[in-house]
mmCIF file of C-alpha atoms in Angstrom:
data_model
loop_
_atom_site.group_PDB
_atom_site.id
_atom_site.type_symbol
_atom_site.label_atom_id
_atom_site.label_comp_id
_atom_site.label_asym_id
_atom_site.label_seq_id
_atom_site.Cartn_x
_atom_site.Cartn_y
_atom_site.Cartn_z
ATOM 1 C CA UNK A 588 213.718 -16.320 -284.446
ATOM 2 C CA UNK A 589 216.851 -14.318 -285.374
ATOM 3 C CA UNK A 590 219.633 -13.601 -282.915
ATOM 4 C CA UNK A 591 218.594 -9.987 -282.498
ATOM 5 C CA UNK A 592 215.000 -10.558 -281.574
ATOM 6 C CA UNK A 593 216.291 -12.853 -278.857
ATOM 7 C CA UNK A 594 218.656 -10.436 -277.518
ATOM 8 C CA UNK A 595 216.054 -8.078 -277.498
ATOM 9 C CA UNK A 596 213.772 -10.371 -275.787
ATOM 10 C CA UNK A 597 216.199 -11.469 -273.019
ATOM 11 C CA UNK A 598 217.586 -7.401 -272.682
ATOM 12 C CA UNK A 599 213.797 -5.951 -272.347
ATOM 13 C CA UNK A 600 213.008 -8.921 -269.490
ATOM 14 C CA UNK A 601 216.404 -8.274 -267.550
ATOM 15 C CA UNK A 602 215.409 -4.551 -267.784
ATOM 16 C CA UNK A 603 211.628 -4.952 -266.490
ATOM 17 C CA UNK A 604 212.845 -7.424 -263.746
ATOM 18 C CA UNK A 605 215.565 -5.194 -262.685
ATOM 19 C CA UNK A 606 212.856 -2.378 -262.382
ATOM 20 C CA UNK A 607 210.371 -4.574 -260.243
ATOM 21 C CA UNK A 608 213.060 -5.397 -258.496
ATOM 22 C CA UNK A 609 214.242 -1.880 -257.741
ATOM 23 C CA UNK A 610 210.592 -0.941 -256.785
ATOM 24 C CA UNK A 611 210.666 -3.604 -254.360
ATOM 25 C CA UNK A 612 214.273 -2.581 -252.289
ATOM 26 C CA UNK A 613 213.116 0.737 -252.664
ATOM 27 C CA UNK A 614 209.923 0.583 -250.489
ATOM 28 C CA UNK A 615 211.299 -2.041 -247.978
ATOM 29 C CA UNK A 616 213.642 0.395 -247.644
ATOM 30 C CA UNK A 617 211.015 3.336 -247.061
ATOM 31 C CA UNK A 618 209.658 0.512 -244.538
ATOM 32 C CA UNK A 619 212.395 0.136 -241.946
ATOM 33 C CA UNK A 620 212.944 4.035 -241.711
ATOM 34 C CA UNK A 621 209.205 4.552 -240.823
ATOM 35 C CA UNK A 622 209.282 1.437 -238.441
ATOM 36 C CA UNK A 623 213.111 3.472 -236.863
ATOM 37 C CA UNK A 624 210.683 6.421 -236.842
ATOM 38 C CA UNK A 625 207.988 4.792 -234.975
ATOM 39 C CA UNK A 626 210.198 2.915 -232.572
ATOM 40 C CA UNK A 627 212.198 6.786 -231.889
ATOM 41 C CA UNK A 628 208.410 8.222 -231.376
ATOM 42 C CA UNK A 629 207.051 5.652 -229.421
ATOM 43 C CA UNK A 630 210.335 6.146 -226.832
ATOM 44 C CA UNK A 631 210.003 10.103 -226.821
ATOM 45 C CA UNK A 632 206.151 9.387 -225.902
ATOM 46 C CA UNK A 633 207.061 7.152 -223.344
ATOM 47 C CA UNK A 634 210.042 9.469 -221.689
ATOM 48 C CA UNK A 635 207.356 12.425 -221.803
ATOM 49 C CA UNK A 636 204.933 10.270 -219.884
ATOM 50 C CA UNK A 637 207.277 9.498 -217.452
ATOM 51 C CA UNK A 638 208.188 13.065 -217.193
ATOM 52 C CA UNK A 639 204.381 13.956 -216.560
ATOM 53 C CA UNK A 640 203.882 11.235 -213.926
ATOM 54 C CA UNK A 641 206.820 12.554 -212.046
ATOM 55 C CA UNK A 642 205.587 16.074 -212.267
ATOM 56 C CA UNK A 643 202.275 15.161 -210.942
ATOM 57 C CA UNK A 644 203.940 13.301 -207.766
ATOM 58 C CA UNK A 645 205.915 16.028 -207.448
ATOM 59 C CA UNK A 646 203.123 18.558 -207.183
ATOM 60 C CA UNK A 647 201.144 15.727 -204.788
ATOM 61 C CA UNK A 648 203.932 16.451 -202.813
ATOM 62 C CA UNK A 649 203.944 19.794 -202.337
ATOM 63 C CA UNK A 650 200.082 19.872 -202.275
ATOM 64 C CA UNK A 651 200.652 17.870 -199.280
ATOM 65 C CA UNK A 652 202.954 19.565 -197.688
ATOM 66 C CA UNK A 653 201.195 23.060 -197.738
ATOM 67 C CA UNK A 654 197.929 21.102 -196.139
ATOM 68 C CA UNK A 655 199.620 19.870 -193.345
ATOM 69 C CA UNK A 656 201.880 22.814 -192.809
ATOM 70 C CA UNK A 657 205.255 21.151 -192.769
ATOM 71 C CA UNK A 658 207.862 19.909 -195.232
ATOM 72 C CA UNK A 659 208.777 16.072 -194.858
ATOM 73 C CA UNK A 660 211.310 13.916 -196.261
ATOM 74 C CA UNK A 661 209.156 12.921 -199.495
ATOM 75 C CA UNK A 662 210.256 16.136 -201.055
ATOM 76 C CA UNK A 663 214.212 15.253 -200.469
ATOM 77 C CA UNK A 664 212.933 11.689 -202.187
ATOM 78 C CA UNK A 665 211.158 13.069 -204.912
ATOM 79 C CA UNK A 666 214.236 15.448 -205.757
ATOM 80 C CA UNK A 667 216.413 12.635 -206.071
ATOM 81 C CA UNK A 668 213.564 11.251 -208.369
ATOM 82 C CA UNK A 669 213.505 14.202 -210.686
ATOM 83 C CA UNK A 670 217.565 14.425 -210.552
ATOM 84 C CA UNK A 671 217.532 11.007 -211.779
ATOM 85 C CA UNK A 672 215.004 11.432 -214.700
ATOM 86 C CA UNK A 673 216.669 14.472 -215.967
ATOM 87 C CA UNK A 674 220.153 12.774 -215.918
ATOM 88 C CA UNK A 675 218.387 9.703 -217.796
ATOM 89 C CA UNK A 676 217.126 12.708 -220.668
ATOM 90 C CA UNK A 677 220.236 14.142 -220.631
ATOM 91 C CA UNK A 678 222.230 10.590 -220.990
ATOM 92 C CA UNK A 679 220.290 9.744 -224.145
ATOM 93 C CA UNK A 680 220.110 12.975 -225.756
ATOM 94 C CA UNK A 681 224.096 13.259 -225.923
ATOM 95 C CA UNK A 682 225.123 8.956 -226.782
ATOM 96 C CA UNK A 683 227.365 9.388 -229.692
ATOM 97 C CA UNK A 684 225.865 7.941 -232.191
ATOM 98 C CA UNK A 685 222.734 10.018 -231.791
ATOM 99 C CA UNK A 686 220.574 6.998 -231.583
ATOM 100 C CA UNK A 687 218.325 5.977 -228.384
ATOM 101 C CA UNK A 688 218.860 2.973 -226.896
#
């Protein structure tokens, strides 16, 4: 074979292995954004449950409190509770970088 032929041969394998190639990095690429994504969802599901199961003590509490006609220290506990969860929101809405730890 002539000189050219090879040189075509070697330029038009370079070219469709650089292309796989490409492909490939491309969509792990799409694949660790969508597993950031997931990991980010999965921790705003889990801070919203958390916010729900401290609502629904919360409201125990006060449910409690109107049936026995008196306010008791749980409510002063579960305050402290909710202060704590909102300062734990607020902490990881505002890190610098924007990311969740």
């Amino acid at each position: 074979m002539s000189d050219v032929i090879w040189v075509a041969v070697i330029t038009g394998s370079v070219t469709l292995a650089n292309a796989l190639l490409s492909r490939r990095w491309n969509k792990n690429d799409e694949l660790v954004k969508l597993q950031g994504a997931i990991t980010s969802l999965y921790k705003q599901v889990n801070r919203i449950a958390k916010g729900m199961d401290i609502a629904l003590k919360n409201d125990q509490v006060i449910f409690d409190a109107f049936r026995k006609n008196q306010i008791n220290g749980e409510s002063e506990v579960q305050d402290r509770v909710m202060e704590d969860y909102f300062r734990e929101c607020a902490v990881a809405g505002y890190k610098a970088d924007g990311k969740e730890e």
